[in-house]
Each structure stands twice: as C-alpha cells, then as structure tokens.
Coordinates of C-alpha atoms and ligand atoms in Angstrom, one line a residue:
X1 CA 0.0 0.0 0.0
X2 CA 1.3 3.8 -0.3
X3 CA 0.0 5.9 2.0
X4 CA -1.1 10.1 1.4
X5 CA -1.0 12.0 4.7
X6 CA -0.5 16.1 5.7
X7 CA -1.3 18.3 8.2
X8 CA -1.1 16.9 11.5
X9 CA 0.4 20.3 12.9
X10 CA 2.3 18.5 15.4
X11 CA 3.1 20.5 18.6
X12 CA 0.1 23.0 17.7
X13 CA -0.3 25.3 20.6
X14 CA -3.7 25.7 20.2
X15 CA -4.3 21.8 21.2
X16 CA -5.3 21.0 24.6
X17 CA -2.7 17.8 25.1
X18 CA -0.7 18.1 22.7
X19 CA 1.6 15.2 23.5
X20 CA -1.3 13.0 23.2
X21 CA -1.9 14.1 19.4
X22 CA 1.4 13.3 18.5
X23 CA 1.4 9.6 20.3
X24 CA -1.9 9.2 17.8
X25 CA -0.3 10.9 14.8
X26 CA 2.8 8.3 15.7
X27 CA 0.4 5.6 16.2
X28 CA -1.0 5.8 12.8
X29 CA 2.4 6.2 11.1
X30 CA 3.3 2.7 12.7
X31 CA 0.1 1.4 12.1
X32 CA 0.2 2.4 8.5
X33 CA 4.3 1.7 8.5
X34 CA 3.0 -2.6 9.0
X35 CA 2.0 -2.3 5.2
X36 CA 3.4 0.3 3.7
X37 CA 5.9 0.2 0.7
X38 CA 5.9 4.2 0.5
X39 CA 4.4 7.4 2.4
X40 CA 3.8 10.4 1.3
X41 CA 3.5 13.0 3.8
X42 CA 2.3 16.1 1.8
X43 CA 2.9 18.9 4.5
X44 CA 2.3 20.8 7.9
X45 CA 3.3 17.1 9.5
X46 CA 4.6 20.2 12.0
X47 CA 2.9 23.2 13.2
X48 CA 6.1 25.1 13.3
X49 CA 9.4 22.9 12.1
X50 CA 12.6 25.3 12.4
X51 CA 16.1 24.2 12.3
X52 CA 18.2 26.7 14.0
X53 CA 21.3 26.8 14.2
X54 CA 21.7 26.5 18.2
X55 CA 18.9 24.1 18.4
X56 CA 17.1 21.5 16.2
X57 CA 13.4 20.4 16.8
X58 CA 14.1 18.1 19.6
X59 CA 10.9 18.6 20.6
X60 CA 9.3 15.7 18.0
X61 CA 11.6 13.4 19.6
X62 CA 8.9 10.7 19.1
X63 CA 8.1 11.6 15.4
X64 CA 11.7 11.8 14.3
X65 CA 12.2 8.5 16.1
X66 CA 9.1 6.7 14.3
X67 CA 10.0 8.3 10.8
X68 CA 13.4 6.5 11.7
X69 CA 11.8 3.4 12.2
X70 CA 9.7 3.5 9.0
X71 CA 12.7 4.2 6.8
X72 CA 14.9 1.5 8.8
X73 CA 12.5 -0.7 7.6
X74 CA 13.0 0.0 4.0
X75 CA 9.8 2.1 3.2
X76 CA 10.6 5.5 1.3
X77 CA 9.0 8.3 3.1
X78 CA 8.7 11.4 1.5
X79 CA 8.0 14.4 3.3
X80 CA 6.9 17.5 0.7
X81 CA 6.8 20.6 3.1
X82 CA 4.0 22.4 3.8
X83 CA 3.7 26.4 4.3
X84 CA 4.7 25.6 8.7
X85 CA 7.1 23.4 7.7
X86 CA 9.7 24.7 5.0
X87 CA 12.4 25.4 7.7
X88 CA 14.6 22.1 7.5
X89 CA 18.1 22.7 5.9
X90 CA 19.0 18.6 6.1
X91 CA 19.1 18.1 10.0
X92 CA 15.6 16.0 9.2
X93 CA 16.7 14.3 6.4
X94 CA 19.7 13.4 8.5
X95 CA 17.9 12.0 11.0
X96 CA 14.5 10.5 9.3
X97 CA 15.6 8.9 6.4
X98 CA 12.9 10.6 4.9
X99 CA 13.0 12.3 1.1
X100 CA 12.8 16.0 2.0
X101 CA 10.5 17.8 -1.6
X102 CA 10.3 21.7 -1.9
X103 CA 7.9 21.6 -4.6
X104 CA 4.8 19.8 -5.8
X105 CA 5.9 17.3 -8.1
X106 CA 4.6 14.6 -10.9
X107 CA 5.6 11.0 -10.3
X108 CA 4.2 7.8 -11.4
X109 CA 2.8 5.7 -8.6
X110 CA 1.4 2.3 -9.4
X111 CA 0.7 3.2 -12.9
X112 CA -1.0 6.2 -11.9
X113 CA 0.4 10.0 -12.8
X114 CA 0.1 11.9 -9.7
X115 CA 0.6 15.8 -9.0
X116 CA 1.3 15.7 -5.3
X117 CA 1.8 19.7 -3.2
X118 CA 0.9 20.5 0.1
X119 CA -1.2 23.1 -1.8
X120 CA -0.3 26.9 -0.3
X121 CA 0.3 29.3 -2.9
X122 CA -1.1 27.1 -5.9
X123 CA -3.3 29.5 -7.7
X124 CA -4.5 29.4 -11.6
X125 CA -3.1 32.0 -13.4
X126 CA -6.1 33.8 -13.8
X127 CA -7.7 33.8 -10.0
X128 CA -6.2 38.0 -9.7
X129 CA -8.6 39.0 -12.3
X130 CA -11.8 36.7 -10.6
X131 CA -11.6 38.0 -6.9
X132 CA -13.1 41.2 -5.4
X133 CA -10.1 43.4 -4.6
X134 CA -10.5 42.7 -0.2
X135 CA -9.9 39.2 -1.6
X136 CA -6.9 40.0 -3.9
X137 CA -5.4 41.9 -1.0
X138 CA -5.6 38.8 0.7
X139 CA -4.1 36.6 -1.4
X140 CA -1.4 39.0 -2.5
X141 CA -0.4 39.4 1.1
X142 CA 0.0 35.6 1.4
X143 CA 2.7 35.5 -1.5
X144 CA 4.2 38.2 0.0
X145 CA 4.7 36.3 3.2
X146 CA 5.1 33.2 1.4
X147 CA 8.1 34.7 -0.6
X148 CA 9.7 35.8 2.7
X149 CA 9.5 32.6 4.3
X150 CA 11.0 31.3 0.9
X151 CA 13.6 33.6 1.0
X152 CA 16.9 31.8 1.8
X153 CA 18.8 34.9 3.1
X154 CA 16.1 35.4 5.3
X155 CA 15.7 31.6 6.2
X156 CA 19.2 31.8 7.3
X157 CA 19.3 34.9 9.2
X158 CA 16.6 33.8 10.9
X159 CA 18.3 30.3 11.9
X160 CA 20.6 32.3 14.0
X161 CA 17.9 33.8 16.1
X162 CA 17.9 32.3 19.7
X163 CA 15.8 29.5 19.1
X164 CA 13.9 30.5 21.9
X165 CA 12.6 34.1 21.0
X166 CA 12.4 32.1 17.8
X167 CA 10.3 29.4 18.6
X168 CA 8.1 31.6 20.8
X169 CA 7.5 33.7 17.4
X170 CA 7.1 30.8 15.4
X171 CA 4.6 28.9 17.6
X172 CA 2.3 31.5 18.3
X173 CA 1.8 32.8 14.3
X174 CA 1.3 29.0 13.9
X175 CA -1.1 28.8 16.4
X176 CA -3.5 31.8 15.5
X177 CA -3.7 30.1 12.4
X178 CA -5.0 27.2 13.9
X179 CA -7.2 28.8 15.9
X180 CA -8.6 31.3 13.4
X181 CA -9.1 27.8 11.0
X182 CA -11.0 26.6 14.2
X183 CA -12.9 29.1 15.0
X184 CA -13.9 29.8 11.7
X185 CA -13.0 27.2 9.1
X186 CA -13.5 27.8 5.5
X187 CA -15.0 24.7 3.9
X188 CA -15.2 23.7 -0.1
X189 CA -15.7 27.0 -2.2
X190 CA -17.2 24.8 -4.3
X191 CA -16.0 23.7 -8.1
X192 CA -16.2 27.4 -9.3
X193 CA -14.3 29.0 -6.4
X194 CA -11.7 25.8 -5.0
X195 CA -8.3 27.7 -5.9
X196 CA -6.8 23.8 -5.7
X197 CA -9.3 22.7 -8.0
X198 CA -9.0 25.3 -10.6
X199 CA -5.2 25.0 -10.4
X200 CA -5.9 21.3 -11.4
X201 CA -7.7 22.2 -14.0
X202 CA -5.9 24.4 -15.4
X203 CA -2.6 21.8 -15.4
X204 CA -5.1 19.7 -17.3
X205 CA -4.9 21.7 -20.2
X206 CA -1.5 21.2 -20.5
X207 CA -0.9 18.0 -19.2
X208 CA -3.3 14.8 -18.3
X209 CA -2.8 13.3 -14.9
X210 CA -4.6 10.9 -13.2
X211 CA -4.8 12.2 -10.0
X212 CA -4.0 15.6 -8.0
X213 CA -3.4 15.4 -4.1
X214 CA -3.0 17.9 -1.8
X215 CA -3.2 19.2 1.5
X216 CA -3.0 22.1 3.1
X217 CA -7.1 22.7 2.9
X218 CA -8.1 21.0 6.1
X219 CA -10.9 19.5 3.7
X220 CA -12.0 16.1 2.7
X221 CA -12.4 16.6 -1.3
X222 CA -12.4 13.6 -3.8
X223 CA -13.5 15.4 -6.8
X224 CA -14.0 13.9 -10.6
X225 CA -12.9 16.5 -13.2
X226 CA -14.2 16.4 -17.0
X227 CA -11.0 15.1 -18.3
X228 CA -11.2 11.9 -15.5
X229 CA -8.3 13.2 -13.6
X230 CA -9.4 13.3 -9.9
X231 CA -8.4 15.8 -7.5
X232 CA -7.9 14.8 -3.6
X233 CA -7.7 16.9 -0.7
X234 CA -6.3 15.2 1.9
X235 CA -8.2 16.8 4.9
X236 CA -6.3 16.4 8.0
X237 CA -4.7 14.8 11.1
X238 CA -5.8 17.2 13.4
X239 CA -10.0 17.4 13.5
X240 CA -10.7 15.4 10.5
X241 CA -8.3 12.1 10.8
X242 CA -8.2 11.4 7.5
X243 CA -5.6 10.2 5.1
X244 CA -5.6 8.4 1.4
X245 CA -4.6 5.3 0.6
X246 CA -3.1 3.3 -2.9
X247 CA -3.4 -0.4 -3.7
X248 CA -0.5 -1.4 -6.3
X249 CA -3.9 -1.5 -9.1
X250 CA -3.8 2.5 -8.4
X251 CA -7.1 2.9 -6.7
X252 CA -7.1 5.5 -4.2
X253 CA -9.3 6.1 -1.5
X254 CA -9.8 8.4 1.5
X255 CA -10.0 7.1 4.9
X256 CA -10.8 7.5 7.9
X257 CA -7.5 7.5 10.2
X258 CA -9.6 6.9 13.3
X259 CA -11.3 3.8 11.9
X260 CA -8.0 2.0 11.3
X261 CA -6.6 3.1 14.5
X262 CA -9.8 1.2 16.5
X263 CA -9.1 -1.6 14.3
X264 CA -5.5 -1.6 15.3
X265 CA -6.9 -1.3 19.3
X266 CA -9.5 -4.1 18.8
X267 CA -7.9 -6.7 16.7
X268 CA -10.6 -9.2 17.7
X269 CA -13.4 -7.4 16.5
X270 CA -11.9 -7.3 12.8
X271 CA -11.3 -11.5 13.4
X272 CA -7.3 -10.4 12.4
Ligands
MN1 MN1 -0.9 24.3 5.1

C-alpha cells in the first residue's frame, strides 16, 4: 500500500494535550508503517518545524524517532513541506531517512500520474482577475509572506535567532492560524471557487494526470474533473483524521485514520 498524509500540525499550541496528538499521529504512522511500501507526507506534518542553528526540533523526539523506524525498515517516506514546515536545511533528512520535496511534483505511482503539493500558494493564473479586490489583498499578502518565508537569506538569518525568541514567534503565528481555522473554518468553495481545484484544472490543459493530491485545505475533497483526472484533498490529522490510501492497481481512496486506528486497538473485532 502507499499511503497520502498532511497536516497533523504536530506541537500546535492551540491543542489542549498536545503530547497525546502526537502519540496518535505516531500511532497511525506505525500502524500504517506494517503495510506500507511508500508514504507520502504532503505537508504541515509540524505546526512550526525550524532548524536553527543553536537548536534543532528536539521537541518531536517521538516523530523523528518513528520516521526512523519506517525508513529503517525500507519504506521511502517522503516528506513534501508544507507552508509551517519549510524550515529544514538537512538536519531532518539526517535523522529520518525521509526524502525531503520543496515543490509539488509529478511522479508515477502504481501506474497512476500523480501531481502531489501540500497546496499553499497554488493558484490558476487567472484567480487575480476573478476575486473582489479585499480578496486579492488577501491573497497578495500571502505570496508576500510566502516569498519571505522562501527567502533563503532570510531563512538563514533567521536560523541564528535564539531558538527561543524564535520558537516563541514561530509557535504563536502558527497557532492563531490554527485557531482562526477553528474558529472559523472555511469549507469547499465549491468547483467554481476551490483555488486547488482550478489550479488542477488548469494543469489539465497542458498536461493529463490521473490524480492531483494535496493538502494544506483541512478538507476532505475527492473530486471527478471532466477530463477523469481526480483531484484529492487530503483533509487532516488534526479534526478530521483522515488520510488516502493506494493499492498497487492505483485505486485511491480516502479514509478514515480513526477507523484504522480502532481496528488496530481491537484486533478481535476485525477477526485479524
Ligand atoms: Mn498548510
């Protein structure tokens, strides 16, 4: 099986225990780790992932340690970062084994061409000319930000910050994100609107692929487009539990991550 995950948001302040959601994050990883071949983890695994240069993220401790496990075992694990996760500079890679991606990328899985991307900054070419201007604003000021964060100068200068002051900037703008997503999440925009799902279609044009997944939405979206290519969004591993999965025919489907983890907790119920 290969296996489609994204945003846990590990270490999320806005969590109430958030220990506890990284021990279920982990537990799926293993869970999934018994029968996978790869796993693609399609950003914001972390809330706020920063390598600096007088301290990495020993806070995932666990993570990195299960990640370790997987690839010690021989699966690939490729982790595409996600819009709270670009900081790594190779300490993860190091340490994980996994295959670090900073771009969405077309690969051929099980006979299937995939466009896998978390998802942030994806937007058709012509989405400046649709919006309302407060809405342009919006996304305009999102590039921006997205360019600095980008920025390697920037990304380095900011490595030598003392991890602390660091980390206490970093957590907090990741966690009024979280919270303003909680408070008031924005759900499908519908075919028309779904900036993911007009980027799709708009690759389409210029190139067929059978499926596109992202993340990055906090949505569960598995949509059919007129050209058969289907577009997933991932939803989450943070309210939503859910994750895709890839039998070697190349059917996907989405799942629920708290169904398999029962499973794994009542193994006579399923007669395994
Ligand atoms: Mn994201």
């Amino acid at each position: 099986m290969i296996y489609f995950l994204s945003d846990a948001h590990i270490g999320s302040r806005a969590l109430p225990d958030r220990q506890e959601h990284e021990r279920k994050v982990c537990r799926l990883l293993r869970r999934i780790g018994e029968d996978a071949t790869e796993i693609y983890l399609l950003g914001d695994m972390f809330d706020f992932w920063y390598e600096f240069v007088w301290q990495k993220p020993e806070e995932y401790r666990l993570t990195t340690d299960t990640l370790r496990a997987l690839t010690d075992k021989g699966i690939r694990v490729h982790f595409f970062i996600g819009n709270h996760d670009i900081w790594t500079f190779g300490w993860l890679a190091k340490h994980t084994g996994v295959t670090v991606h900073r771009r969405g990328e077309s690969v051929v899985i099980n006979g299937k061409l995939c466009y896998l991307a978390h998802g942030d900054g994806l937007i058709p070419s012509d989405m400046l000319r649709r919006y309302p201007r407060p809405v342009r604003r919006k996304i305009r000021r999102f590039m921006l930000l997205r360019r600095v964060f980008h920025n390697p100068v920037l990304q380095r200068l900011f490595a030598l910050v003392p991890p602390k002051w660091g980390n206490g900037f970093g957590y907090e703008w990741a966690r009024r994100s979280r919270m303003k997503e909680l408070v008031r999440p924005c759900g499908y925009k519908g075919e028309q609107q779904e900036e993911l799902v007009l980027y799709a279609k708009e690759q389409e044009q210029e190139r067929h692929r059978d499926y596109y997944i992202f993340g990055h939405r906090h949505i569960e979206l598995d949509l059919e487009l007129a050209t058969g290519a289907r577009v997933i969004i991932l939803g989450d591993l943070f309210k939503q539990w859910t994750y895709a999965a890839m039998d070697e025919r190349g059917r996907l489907q989405l799942l629920s991550a708290e169904e398999l983890l029962q499973e794994a907790d009542n193994p006579l119920e399923t007669g395994a």
